[in-house]
Tab-separated table of C-alpha atoms in Angstrom:
chain	number	residue	atom	x	y	z
A	1	MET	CA	8.804	15.541	18.408
A	2	TYR	CA	9.135	18.677	20.493
A	3	GLN	CA	10.592	18.215	23.972
A	4	LYS	CA	8.345	19.448	26.769
A	5	SER	CA	8.956	19.908	30.454
A	6	LEU	CA	7.485	17.237	32.689
A	7	ALA	CA	5.078	19.696	34.265
A	8	LEU	CA	3.765	21.018	30.963
A	9	GLY	CA	3.386	17.534	29.540
A	10	PHE	CA	1.544	16.337	32.634
A	11	LEU	CA	-0.849	19.288	32.646
A	12	ALA	CA	-1.483	18.944	28.910
A	13	ALA	CA	-2.282	15.261	29.310
A	14	LEU	CA	-4.745	16.006	32.100
A	15	ALA	CA	-6.428	18.883	30.362
A	16	GLY	CA	-6.389	17.429	26.847
A	17	VAL	CA	-5.167	20.698	25.381
A	18	ALA	CA	-2.197	21.677	23.281
A	19	THR	CA	0.760	23.257	25.055
A	20	ALA	CA	2.239	26.598	24.113
A	21	GLU	CA	4.870	24.714	22.134
A	22	SER	CA	2.490	22.469	20.235
A	23	ASP	CA	-0.833	22.595	18.423
A	24	VAL	CA	-1.241	18.835	18.889
A	25	HIS	CA	-3.419	17.846	21.848
A	26	GLN	CA	-1.998	15.036	24.042
A	27	LEU	CA	-4.880	12.881	25.289
A	28	THR	CA	-5.271	10.036	27.769
A	29	GLY	CA	-7.875	7.434	28.605
A	30	LYS	CA	-9.470	9.960	30.972
A	31	THR	CA	-9.658	12.830	28.485
A	32	PHE	CA	-10.075	11.216	25.058
A	33	ASP	CA	-13.838	10.606	24.942
A	34	GLU	CA	-14.611	13.977	26.480
A	35	PHE	CA	-12.406	15.774	23.945
A	36	ILE	CA	-14.035	14.049	20.955
A	37	THR	CA	-17.528	14.686	22.349
A	38	THR	CA	-16.763	18.330	23.098
A	39	HIS	CA	-15.582	18.811	19.506
A	40	LYS	CA	-18.411	16.806	17.939
A	41	ASP	CA	-19.008	19.523	15.351
A	42	GLN	CA	-15.357	19.475	14.274
A	43	LEU	CA	-13.146	16.892	12.641
A	44	VAL	CA	-10.477	15.326	14.856
A	45	LEU	CA	-7.463	13.377	13.592
A	46	ALA	CA	-5.963	11.076	16.229
A	47	GLU	CA	-2.492	9.558	16.152
A	48	PHE	CA	-1.915	6.447	18.274
A	49	TYR	CA	1.844	6.080	18.728
A	50	ALA	CA	4.704	4.567	20.716
A	51	PRO	CA	7.698	6.715	21.771
A	52	TRP	CA	10.217	4.112	20.518
A	53	CYS	CA	8.598	3.840	17.050
A	54	GLY	CA	10.826	5.149	14.262
A	55	HIS	CA	7.916	5.897	11.941
A	56	CYS	CA	6.236	7.871	14.736
A	57	LYS	CA	9.387	9.939	15.245
A	58	ALA	CA	9.528	10.676	11.516
A	59	LEU	CA	5.845	11.661	11.510
A	60	ALA	CA	6.072	13.953	14.569
A	61	PRO	CA	7.301	17.183	12.908
A	62	GLU	CA	4.960	16.676	9.942
A	63	TYR	CA	2.038	16.134	12.339
A	64	GLU	CA	2.934	19.279	14.271
A	65	GLU	CA	3.114	21.336	11.078
A	66	ALA	CA	-0.231	19.994	9.887
A	67	ALA	CA	-1.839	20.757	13.252
A	68	THR	CA	-0.753	24.388	12.966
A	69	SER	CA	-1.874	24.767	9.347
A	70	LEU	CA	-5.289	23.247	10.153
A	71	LYS	CA	-6.045	25.539	13.107
A	72	PRO	CA	-7.731	28.156	10.910
A	73	LYS	CA	-9.897	25.366	9.472
A	74	ASN	CA	-10.963	24.422	13.024
A	75	ILE	CA	-9.716	20.849	12.554
A	76	LYS	CA	-8.043	19.350	15.621
A	77	LEU	CA	-5.060	16.969	15.749
A	78	VAL	CA	-4.516	14.821	18.835
A	79	LYS	CA	-2.152	12.048	19.877
A	80	VAL	CA	-2.205	9.145	22.327
A	81	ASP	CA	0.835	7.357	23.776
A	82	CYS	CA	-0.106	3.679	23.546
A	83	THR	CA	2.658	2.607	25.913
A	84	GLU	CA	0.840	4.598	28.610
A	85	GLU	CA	-2.740	4.167	27.382
A	86	ALA	CA	-2.867	0.517	26.313
A	87	ASP	CA	-6.574	0.054	27.088
A	88	LEU	CA	-7.590	3.102	25.051
A	89	CYS	CA	-5.508	1.980	22.082
A	90	GLN	CA	-6.890	-1.550	22.257
A	91	LYS	CA	-10.418	-0.122	22.387
A	92	HIS	CA	-9.786	1.643	19.082
A	93	GLY	CA	-8.262	-1.398	17.387
A	94	VAL	CA	-4.675	-0.175	17.248
A	95	GLU	CA	-2.389	-2.968	16.001
A	96	GLY	CA	0.660	-1.029	14.795
A	97	TYR	CA	2.327	2.335	15.098
A	98	PRO	CA	1.534	4.950	14.144
A	99	THR	CA	-2.174	4.381	13.572
A	100	LEU	CA	-4.166	7.432	12.462
A	101	LYS	CA	-7.952	7.678	12.616
A	102	VAL	CA	-10.430	10.387	11.648
A	103	PHE	CA	-13.127	11.040	14.262
A	104	HIS	CA	-16.345	12.688	13.107
A	105	SER	CA	-17.690	11.557	16.506
A	106	LEU	CA	-17.048	8.662	18.884
A	107	ASN	CA	-19.438	6.561	16.789
A	108	ASN	CA	-18.244	7.718	13.387
A	109	VAL	CA	-14.589	6.783	12.983
A	110	LYS	CA	-12.689	6.124	9.765
A	111	PRO	CA	-9.082	5.137	9.106
A	112	TYR	CA	-6.813	7.875	7.804
A	113	ASN	CA	-5.776	6.800	4.298
A	114	GLY	CA	-3.553	9.701	3.299
A	115	GLN	CA	0.199	10.166	3.206
A	116	ARG	CA	2.182	11.097	6.308
A	117	LYS	CA	3.458	14.481	5.188
A	118	ALA	CA	2.231	17.840	6.517
A	119	ASP	CA	0.749	19.062	3.245
A	120	ALA	CA	-0.852	15.669	2.576
A	121	ILE	CA	-2.405	15.557	6.071
A	122	HIS	CA	-3.715	19.104	5.588
A	123	SER	CA	-5.170	18.286	2.177
A	124	TYR	CA	-6.764	15.012	3.332
A	125	MET	CA	-8.433	16.530	6.389
A	126	VAL	CA	-9.766	19.514	4.445
A	127	LYS	CA	-11.330	17.078	1.957
A	128	GLN	CA	-12.937	15.196	4.850
A	129	SER	CA	-14.422	18.424	6.193
A	130	LEU	CA	-16.113	19.305	2.909
A	131	PRO	CA	-19.202	17.782	1.280
A	132	PRO	CA	-18.430	15.271	-1.508
A	133	VAL	CA	-19.103	18.026	-4.065
A	134	SER	CA	-18.798	21.726	-3.215
A	135	LEU	CA	-21.294	23.882	-5.101
A	136	LEU	CA	-19.340	26.688	-6.765
A	137	THR	CA	-20.166	30.035	-8.328
A	138	LYS	CA	-18.260	32.401	-10.602
A	139	ASP	CA	-17.132	34.194	-7.413
A	140	THR	CA	-15.802	31.098	-5.606
A	141	ILE	CA	-14.436	28.930	-8.404
A	142	LYS	CA	-11.080	30.755	-8.644
A	143	GLU	CA	-10.310	30.173	-4.953
A	144	PHE	CA	-11.435	26.546	-5.231
A	145	LYS	CA	-9.090	25.878	-8.159
A	146	ALA	CA	-6.142	27.022	-6.037
A	147	SER	CA	-7.174	25.158	-2.883
A	148	ASP	CA	-5.226	21.949	-3.539
A	149	LYS	CA	-2.646	20.407	-5.852
A	150	VAL	CA	-5.442	18.673	-7.754
A	151	VAL	CA	-9.128	19.659	-7.861
A	152	VAL	CA	-11.909	18.328	-10.061
A	153	VAL	CA	-14.693	20.607	-11.283
A	154	ALA	CA	-17.825	19.465	-13.116
A	155	TYR	CA	-19.627	21.947	-15.351
A	156	ILE	CA	-23.193	20.609	-15.486
A	157	ALA	CA	-26.567	22.227	-16.101
A	158	ALA	CA	-28.740	22.239	-12.986
A	159	ASP	CA	-31.495	20.254	-14.712
A	160	ASP	CA	-29.099	17.526	-15.973
A	161	LYS	CA	-30.019	15.073	-13.231
A	162	ALA	CA	-28.235	12.026	-14.697
A	163	SER	CA	-24.866	13.783	-15.107
A	164	ASN	CA	-25.089	15.325	-11.632
A	165	GLU	CA	-25.830	11.943	-10.040
A	166	THR	CA	-22.978	10.225	-11.890
A	167	PHE	CA	-20.464	12.882	-10.906
A	168	THR	CA	-21.614	12.855	-7.267
A	169	ALA	CA	-21.212	9.071	-7.121
A	170	VAL	CA	-17.630	9.347	-8.421
A	171	ALA	CA	-16.897	12.152	-5.944
A	172	ASN	CA	-18.151	10.004	-3.062
A	173	SER	CA	-15.891	7.122	-4.078
A	174	LEU	CA	-12.776	9.300	-4.481
A	175	ARG	CA	-13.298	11.979	-1.827
A	176	ASP	CA	-10.309	10.760	0.223
A	177	ASP	CA	-8.009	11.575	-2.678
A	178	TYR	CA	-9.395	14.618	-4.451
A	179	MET	CA	-11.485	17.762	-3.929
A	180	PHE	CA	-14.626	17.959	-6.069
A	181	GLY	CA	-16.610	21.007	-7.082
A	182	GLY	CA	-19.628	21.531	-9.289
A	183	ILE	CA	-20.839	24.609	-11.130
A	184	ASN	CA	-24.201	25.161	-12.839
A	185	ASP	CA	-23.478	28.728	-13.994
A	186	ALA	CA	-23.362	28.758	-17.813
A	187	ALA	CA	-21.613	32.148	-17.840
A	188	ALA	CA	-18.837	30.847	-15.582
A	189	ALA	CA	-18.457	27.784	-17.807
A	190	GLU	CA	-18.218	29.968	-20.885
A	191	ALA	CA	-15.605	32.164	-19.185
A	192	ASP	CA	-13.491	29.033	-18.600
A	193	GLY	CA	-13.986	27.905	-22.200
A	194	VAL	CA	-16.025	24.895	-21.100
A	195	LYS	CA	-19.322	23.484	-22.403
A	196	PHE	CA	-22.029	21.645	-20.432
A	197	PRO	CA	-21.609	18.840	-19.459
A	198	SER	CA	-17.879	18.388	-18.968
A	199	ILE	CA	-15.265	17.869	-16.259
A	200	VAL	CA	-11.975	19.709	-15.831
A	201	LEU	CA	-9.156	18.514	-13.595
A	202	TYR	CA	-7.004	21.450	-12.464
A	203	LYS	CA	-3.481	20.750	-11.172
A	204	ILE	CA	-0.376	22.717	-10.210
A	205	PHE	CA	1.990	20.550	-12.283
A	206	ASP	CA	2.563	19.434	-15.880
A	207	GLU	CA	0.062	20.975	-18.335
A	208	GLY	CA	-2.080	22.579	-15.597
A	209	LYS	CA	-5.421	21.048	-16.509
A	210	ASN	CA	-7.099	18.215	-18.405
A	211	SER	CA	-10.651	18.062	-19.732
A	212	PHE	CA	-13.179	15.234	-19.934
A	213	GLU	CA	-15.906	15.856	-22.516
A	214	GLU	CA	-17.079	12.313	-23.222
A	215	LYS	CA	-20.338	10.649	-22.199
A	216	PHE	CA	-20.681	10.686	-18.399
A	217	ASP	CA	-19.829	7.184	-17.234
A	218	ALA	CA	-18.589	6.565	-13.673
A	219	GLU	CA	-15.843	4.143	-14.690
A	220	ALA	CA	-14.585	6.366	-17.506
A	221	ILE	CA	-14.597	9.450	-15.269
A	222	THR	CA	-12.718	7.623	-12.517
A	223	LYS	CA	-10.063	6.456	-14.968
A	224	PHE	CA	-9.736	9.977	-16.393
A	225	ILE	CA	-9.253	11.506	-12.936
A	226	LYS	CA	-6.664	8.986	-11.761
A	227	THR	CA	-4.726	9.221	-15.006
A	228	ALA	CA	-4.799	13.020	-15.245
A	229	ALA	CA	-3.916	13.460	-11.561
A	230	THR	CA	-0.756	11.364	-11.838
A	231	PRO	CA	2.328	13.485	-12.640
A	232	LEU	CA	4.015	12.671	-15.946
A	233	VAL	CA	7.119	11.839	-13.911
A	234	GLY	CA	6.415	11.479	-10.197
A	235	GLU	CA	8.535	10.298	-7.295
A	236	ILE	CA	8.502	6.889	-5.634
A	237	GLY	CA	8.853	6.663	-1.874
A	238	PRO	CA	7.130	5.019	1.111
A	239	GLU	CA	4.250	7.505	0.845
A	240	THR	CA	3.549	7.036	-2.878
A	241	TYR	CA	4.563	3.441	-3.622
A	242	GLY	CA	1.163	1.999	-2.676
A	243	ASP	CA	-0.673	4.447	-4.930
A	244	TYR	CA	1.437	3.432	-7.917
A	245	MET	CA	0.788	-0.251	-7.186
A	246	GLU	CA	-2.956	0.324	-6.867
A	247	ALA	CA	-3.067	2.197	-10.187
A	248	LYS	CA	-2.807	-1.174	-11.986
A	249	ILE	CA	-0.680	0.441	-14.697
A	250	PRO	CA	2.915	-0.633	-15.531
A	251	LEU	CA	5.387	1.473	-13.553
A	252	ALA	CA	8.656	2.764	-15.036
A	253	TYR	CA	11.349	3.354	-12.395
A	254	ILE	CA	14.128	5.881	-12.962
A	255	PHE	CA	16.846	5.177	-10.364
A	256	ALA	CA	19.349	7.987	-9.721
A	257	GLU	CA	21.529	8.869	-6.722
A	258	THR	CA	21.399	12.680	-6.697
A	259	LYS	CA	18.535	15.146	-6.875
A	260	GLU	CA	20.242	16.953	-9.740
A	261	GLU	CA	20.430	13.735	-11.724
A	262	ARG	CA	16.799	12.888	-10.963
A	263	ASP	CA	15.685	16.362	-12.039
A	264	THR	CA	17.659	16.121	-15.281
A	265	LEU	CA	16.280	12.673	-16.122
A	266	THR	CA	12.761	13.860	-15.291
A	267	GLU	CA	12.978	16.615	-17.885
A	268	ASP	CA	14.701	14.369	-20.457
A	269	LEU	CA	12.150	11.558	-20.175
A	270	LYS	CA	9.002	13.616	-19.620
A	271	PRO	CA	8.115	13.638	-23.373
A	272	ILE	CA	8.202	9.817	-23.349
A	273	ALA	CA	5.980	9.745	-20.274
A	274	LYS	CA	3.532	12.122	-21.967
A	275	GLU	CA	3.424	9.940	-25.101
A	276	HIS	CA	2.511	6.860	-23.050
A	277	LYS	CA	0.359	8.516	-20.367
A	278	GLY	CA	-2.340	6.159	-19.180
A	279	LYS	CA	-0.357	3.135	-20.381
A	280	VAL	CA	2.843	3.467	-18.333
A	281	ASN	CA	3.438	5.556	-15.196
A	282	PHE	CA	6.907	7.106	-14.836
A	283	ALA	CA	8.606	7.997	-11.549
A	284	VAL	CA	12.076	8.735	-10.223
A	285	ILE	CA	13.431	6.962	-7.151
A	286	ASP	CA	16.270	7.949	-4.822
A	287	ALA	CA	18.912	5.270	-5.448
A	288	LYS	CA	20.925	6.260	-2.367
A	289	GLN	CA	17.971	5.658	-0.064
A	290	PHE	CA	16.087	2.943	-1.933
A	291	GLY	CA	18.702	1.466	-4.256
A	292	ALA	CA	18.140	-1.996	-2.809
A	293	HIS	CA	14.731	-1.995	-4.489
A	294	ALA	CA	16.542	-2.223	-7.834
A	295	GLY	CA	17.342	-5.818	-6.915
A	296	ASN	CA	13.615	-6.559	-6.704
A	297	LEU	CA	13.387	-5.509	-10.355
A	298	ASN	CA	16.274	-7.779	-11.359
A	299	LEU	CA	18.694	-4.867	-11.698
A	300	LYS	CA	22.185	-4.616	-10.222
A	301	THR	CA	22.181	-2.529	-7.061
A	302	ASP	CA	25.578	-0.909	-7.588
A	303	LYS	CA	25.167	0.641	-11.033
A	304	PHE	CA	23.138	3.862	-11.285
A	305	PRO	CA	21.366	5.510	-12.966
A	306	CYS	CA	19.262	2.641	-14.226
A	307	PHE	CA	15.769	2.011	-15.536
A	308	ALA	CA	13.151	-0.737	-15.334
A	309	ILE	CA	9.450	-1.280	-15.959
A	310	GLN	CA	7.284	-3.385	-13.671
A	311	ASP	CA	3.996	-4.932	-14.713
A	312	THR	CA	2.289	-4.211	-11.381
A	313	VAL	CA	-0.679	-6.483	-12.108
A	314	ASN	CA	1.241	-9.647	-13.007
A	315	ASN	CA	4.417	-8.753	-11.069
A	316	LYS	CA	6.653	-9.118	-14.116
A	317	LYS	CA	9.919	-7.183	-14.363
A	318	PHE	CA	11.481	-5.627	-17.455
A	319	PRO	CA	14.936	-4.242	-16.557
A	320	PHE	CA	16.700	-1.994	-19.063
A	321	ASP	CA	20.252	-3.095	-19.994
A	322	GLN	CA	22.518	-1.440	-17.396
A	323	GLU	CA	25.401	-1.373	-19.841
A	324	LYS	CA	23.492	1.179	-21.901
A	325	ALA	CA	23.030	4.866	-21.048
A	326	VAL	CA	19.739	6.025	-19.552
A	327	ASN	CA	18.874	8.742	-22.063
A	328	TYR	CA	15.969	9.898	-24.211
A	329	ASP	CA	16.767	7.846	-27.329
A	330	ASN	CA	17.468	4.553	-25.528
A	331	ILE	CA	14.499	4.772	-23.156
A	332	LYS	CA	12.104	5.911	-25.908
A	333	LYS	CA	12.851	2.754	-27.912
A	334	PHE	CA	12.710	0.494	-24.851
A	335	VAL	CA	9.337	1.832	-23.703
A	336	LYS	CA	7.910	1.729	-27.232
A	337	ASP	CA	8.962	-1.929	-27.546
A	338	PHE	CA	7.525	-2.707	-24.110
A	339	VAL	CA	4.130	-1.211	-24.953
A	340	ALA	CA	4.159	-3.171	-28.237
A	341	GLY	CA	4.797	-6.411	-26.319
A	342	LYS	CA	8.259	-6.902	-27.823
A	343	VAL	CA	10.206	-6.996	-24.531
A	344	GLU	CA	10.500	-10.318	-22.714
A	345	PRO	CA	10.191	-10.212	-18.915
A	346	SER	CA	13.225	-11.028	-16.794
A	347	ILE	CA	12.637	-13.966	-14.466
A	348	LYS	CA	14.773	-14.339	-11.358
A	349	SER	CA	15.028	-17.963	-10.351
A	350	GLU	CA	17.164	-20.312	-8.324
A	351	PRO	CA	18.280	-23.454	-10.199
A	352	ILE	CA	15.679	-26.207	-10.447
A	353	PRO	CA	16.616	-28.836	-7.841
A	354	GLU	CA	18.121	-31.943	-9.428
A	355	LYS	CA	16.026	-34.022	-7.038
A	356	GLN	CA	13.545	-33.423	-4.243
A	357	ASP	CA	15.021	-35.104	-1.164
A	358	GLY	CA	13.123	-33.526	1.720
A	359	PRO	CA	9.513	-33.873	2.858
A	360	VAL	CA	8.746	-30.394	1.501
A	361	THR	CA	8.923	-29.841	-2.274
A	362	VAL	CA	11.210	-26.948	-3.247
A	363	VAL	CA	9.665	-24.565	-5.771
A	364	VAL	CA	11.643	-22.045	-7.845
A	365	ALA	CA	10.453	-19.645	-10.540
A	366	HIS	CA	11.389	-22.028	-13.370
A	367	ASN	CA	9.357	-24.965	-12.012
A	368	TYR	CA	6.559	-22.898	-10.443
A	369	ASP	CA	3.886	-23.626	-13.068
A	370	GLN	CA	4.790	-27.294	-13.259
A	371	ILE	CA	4.428	-27.883	-9.503
A	372	VAL	CA	2.096	-25.222	-8.114
A	373	LEU	CA	-0.403	-25.137	-10.985
A	374	ASP	CA	-0.628	-28.920	-11.344
A	375	LYS	CA	-4.383	-29.385	-11.817
A	376	GLU	CA	-4.238	-32.940	-10.518
A	377	LYS	CA	-2.967	-32.052	-7.047
A	378	ASP	CA	-3.784	-29.895	-4.040
A	379	VAL	CA	-0.659	-27.804	-3.440
A	380	LEU	CA	0.018	-26.036	-0.143
A	381	LEU	CA	2.730	-23.452	-0.798
A	382	GLU	CA	4.689	-21.412	1.739
A	383	PHE	CA	6.240	-18.169	0.491
A	384	TYR	CA	9.154	-17.478	2.829
A	385	ALA	CA	12.222	-15.319	3.280
A	386	PRO	CA	15.486	-16.763	4.664
A	387	TRP	CA	15.820	-13.914	7.190
A	388	CYS	CA	12.227	-14.136	8.470
A	389	GLY	CA	11.956	-15.205	12.118
A	390	HIS	CA	8.386	-16.477	11.700
A	391	CYS	CA	9.532	-18.648	8.781
A	392	LYS	CA	12.369	-20.161	10.827
A	393	ALA	CA	9.962	-20.962	13.656
A	394	LEU	CA	7.533	-22.607	11.222
A	395	ALA	CA	10.169	-24.695	9.379
A	396	PRO	CA	10.256	-27.827	11.624
A	397	LYS	CA	6.453	-27.962	11.796
A	398	TYR	CA	6.178	-27.503	8.045
A	399	ASP	CA	8.683	-30.319	7.483
A	400	GLN	CA	6.636	-32.538	9.776
A	401	LEU	CA	3.486	-31.619	7.853
A	402	GLY	CA	5.203	-32.573	4.589
A	403	LYS	CA	6.240	-35.915	6.072
A	404	LEU	CA	2.707	-36.647	7.260
A	405	TYR	CA	1.270	-36.260	3.763
A	406	ALA	CA	4.209	-38.004	2.065
A	407	GLU	CA	3.585	-41.096	4.199
A	408	SER	CA	-0.197	-41.018	3.847
A	409	GLU	CA	-2.713	-42.330	1.316
A	410	PHE	CA	-2.747	-38.798	-0.167
A	411	LYS	CA	0.941	-38.748	-1.135
A	412	ASP	CA	0.083	-38.555	-4.846
A	413	LYS	CA	-2.725	-36.029	-4.376
A	414	VAL	CA	-1.351	-33.435	-1.920
A	415	VAL	CA	1.948	-31.559	-2.219
A	416	ILE	CA	3.464	-29.567	0.636
A	417	ALA	CA	5.829	-27.039	-0.967
A	418	LYS	CA	7.836	-23.887	-0.259
A	419	VAL	CA	9.457	-21.102	-2.295
A	420	ASP	CA	12.043	-18.497	-1.321
A	421	ALA	CA	10.119	-15.427	-2.519
A	422	THR	CA	13.223	-13.234	-2.195
A	423	ALA	CA	15.232	-15.330	-4.656
A	424	ASN	CA	12.490	-16.207	-7.125
A	425	ASP	CA	9.967	-14.174	-9.085
A	426	VAL	CA	6.480	-15.404	-8.230
A	427	PRO	CA	3.203	-14.187	-9.756
A	428	ASP	CA	1.395	-14.097	-6.432
A	429	ASP	CA	0.545	-11.136	-4.225
A	430	ILE	CA	2.638	-11.535	-1.073
A	431	GLY	CA	1.865	-9.201	1.810
A	432	GLY	CA	4.417	-10.564	4.286
A	433	PHE	CA	6.358	-13.630	5.361
A	434	PRO	CA	5.449	-16.352	5.680
A	435	THR	CA	2.430	-16.320	3.373
A	436	ILE	CA	0.772	-19.711	2.923
A	437	LYS	CA	-1.666	-20.476	0.096
A	438	LEU	CA	-3.510	-23.593	-1.003
A	439	PHE	CA	-3.831	-24.155	-4.758
A	440	PRO	CA	-6.675	-26.687	-5.078
A	441	ALA	CA	-6.615	-29.281	-7.817
A	442	GLY	CA	-8.740	-28.397	-10.802
A	443	GLY	CA	-7.276	-24.943	-11.354
A	444	LYS	CA	-9.396	-23.051	-8.828
A	445	GLU	CA	-8.269	-19.744	-7.321
A	446	PRO	CA	-5.735	-20.101	-4.469
A	447	VAL	CA	-6.937	-19.703	-0.886
A	448	THR	CA	-4.742	-17.754	1.558
A	449	TYR	CA	-4.217	-19.220	5.024
A	450	SER	CA	-4.809	-16.915	8.000
A	451	GLY	CA	-4.986	-19.252	10.985
A	452	ALA	CA	-2.547	-20.250	13.716
A	453	ARG	CA	0.650	-21.872	12.462
A	454	THR	CA	0.077	-25.268	14.037
A	455	ILE	CA	0.200	-28.625	12.280
A	456	GLU	CA	-3.388	-29.422	13.243
A	457	ASP	CA	-4.712	-26.155	11.852
A	458	LEU	CA	-2.796	-26.513	8.608
A	459	ILE	CA	-4.160	-30.025	8.133
A	460	GLU	CA	-7.688	-28.745	8.746
A	461	PHE	CA	-7.096	-25.952	6.199
A	462	VAL	CA	-6.037	-28.465	3.522
A	463	LYS	CA	-9.009	-30.660	4.343
A	464	GLU	CA	-11.544	-27.829	4.132
A	465	ASN	CA	-10.215	-26.119	0.993
A	466	GLY	CA	-8.603	-28.869	-1.076
A	467	LYS	CA	-10.339	-30.882	-3.767
A	468	TYR	CA	-9.534	-34.206	-2.084
A	469	LYS	CA	-10.561	-33.158	1.463
A	470	ALA	CA	-7.333	-34.804	2.577
A	471	ALA	CA	-6.785	-35.157	6.305
A	472	VAL	CA	-3.988	-36.981	8.097
A	473	SER	CA	-3.554	-37.878	11.750
A	474	VAL	CA	-0.513	-36.720	13.676
A	475	LYS	CA	-0.590	-39.747	15.993
A	476	GLU	CA	-1.277	-42.341	13.306
A	477	ALA	CA	1.673	-41.169	11.271
A	478	GLY	CA	4.047	-42.250	14.022
A	479	THR	CA	5.255	-38.777	14.865
A	480	GLU	CA	5.633	-37.508	18.377
A	481	GLU	CA	2.354	-36.415	19.853
A	482	ALA	CA	2.090	-32.670	19.781
A	483	ALA	CA	0.945	-30.506	22.660
A	484	PRO	CA	-2.820	-30.051	22.866
A	485	ALA	CA	-4.003	-27.749	20.108
A	486	ALA	CA	-5.168	-24.989	22.441
A	487	THR	CA	-1.841	-24.912	24.281
A	488	GLU	CA	0.165	-24.999	21.058
A	489	LYS	CA	-1.891	-22.158	19.595
A	490	LYS	CA	-1.339	-20.100	22.730
A	491	GLU	CA	2.413	-20.671	22.656
A	492	ALA	CA	2.544	-19.969	18.912
A	493	LYS	CA	0.739	-16.684	19.440
A	494	LYS	CA	3.238	-15.693	22.142
A	495	GLU	CA	6.170	-16.428	19.874
A	496	GLU	CA	4.540	-14.567	16.977
A	497	LYS	CA	3.975	-11.511	19.163
A	498	LYS	CA	7.621	-11.515	20.256
A	499	GLU	CA	8.830	-11.825	16.681
A	500	GLU	CA	6.409	-9.148	15.444
A	501	LYS	CA	7.768	-6.744	18.045
A	502	LYS	CA	11.345	-7.398	16.893
A	503	GLN	CA	10.400	-7.006	13.235
A	504	GLU	CA	8.413	-3.841	13.936
A	505	LYS	CA	11.331	-2.186	15.709
A	506	ALA	CA	13.784	-3.283	13.029
A	507	THR	CA	11.557	-1.973	10.254
A	508	ASP	CA	11.128	1.334	12.033
A	509	GLU	CA	14.892	1.806	12.009
A	510	HIS	CA	15.078	1.256	8.254
A	511	ASP	CA	12.094	2.492	6.304
A	512	GLU	CA	11.495	0.499	3.129
A	513	LEU	CA	9.184	0.809	0.157
C-alpha cells in the first residue's frame, strides 16, 4: 500500500476522495454513505481491511492498479480501515479481511466474487457495469471480442424468442464470470462464418474460439461455456483453486519448481489435456510455493516434478509414481487409464486401532465405512487437525460427551467418534477445523453442526437429528456440573474469537491454497 503523509491521509479520510498518490478513495463512517449516495449512478467497489492483514497488504497494489484502470469506465474503488471504523464494518457484515463488496447503491449490495488481481478486478467490475447481454452490431462486435480474456457471443435471429430467452437466462446466471453479447445481424454472422442460432466463445488463449451449434438448452450451454473457457493447461493458486474445485471435473496437478519447467511441461502435456478436455482439467502448480499441497494428494513433498489427479467430487487421489519421469508418454498412459477407470485411488490412513480404549471412538480411513456408515447407529464425528487450537479446546468436552453416552442406555445406539482429517483421507467436505457431523442411523445424509461447542448443545444436536432422539443428562451421569449453559456459551465464544484472531493472523503470513 502506498505510504501517505499524515496530513494527506487525514484530509482524504474526511473528504472521501482519492489523494494525488492514489485512485482509491479512503472512507470513514462519516463519509461512506454520502459517497455511495453521491455516486448512485456509478458502480462502487469497497474493500474493508485491517492494516495488519497479510492478504490486505498483498491486495493493496493490485487494488490500486485496478482503481486506475477503471477510472475511464467511471467505476470507483474505495477502502475502509476496520480497525478505525468498527461500527461501519459491522454494519456491512464484515467478518474477515479483506472483504470486498459491490455497491450499486446503499440498498443494492453484492459480494465481490472475483479474483484479487488487478486485471481480474477490472474485468469483474466491467461485467457488473454492463447489462447481462450487450446487443452488438457489425460495427461493435470486433471491439467486444477483444474486451476481455473470454467473451461469449450468441448469433440469434431477432424473432427467435426461445433461443434469446435461453441465452439471456444463462448470461444472468454467469454474468459474474463472463461477458455476454448478442447479435441479430445475419450479415455479421455470415462474415464470422456462423449460422443462426449458435454461440461462439472467443478467448485469447489455446485455439482462440469454440462454437456451440447444438439445440439451445441452458444446462448444455452452461457446460459448454465453462469447459471452453478453461485453459487446456491452467495454473493453480489461491485465486484459481476454488474455481477448479467448483468445476466438478477431475483435476490433474503438474507440480514443478521453476517457471521454465512449468512452461515446458505445459507445452509437452497440452495435447493430452486437449484429448481429455471436459473430462479432466489440467493445471501447473508452483512447487516452491505450494509444494506442501502435494502431501494432500498422497505425493512426497520433496521430489519434483510430480503429477497427480484428484477426483474433486469424491475427494479421491490418484498420485502418479514419483519414481517415473513426468513426460508425455508416461502421463498419456496414466491419464488414459484413469479415464478408463483402471487406476485405483490412493488412500492415506493411519493404522486401525487394535482396540478402542477411550470414550471417543477413533476413526481412520480404513475403518471409516465400518464405523461412520453403520446404519444401526447414530454417529457423531469430529473432523480435527492436531495443530488446531479450537480442536484442542474442544477435546476435554468431547471426551466427556463420549463418556456420557458410553455410560448411558444409548451406549449401543450412539457413537461419539473423531478422525484426524490431516492424516486420513475422508470422503466428506471439510471447510475448517473442527467440523462436526452427525450421521444418523438408517443411512440418511449427514447433518453438519453449527452451534456453540458446549456439551449441552452437542447433546441437543444429537437428540434433534439422530434416529434414536438420544439425550443424556450431564448431572445424572455423575460428572461435574458444568457452568450454566448461557455462561459457558459466552466463554466459549470468547475463546473462539481469540483463537480465530490467532489463526487469521497466522494464515495471513502464509497464504495457502
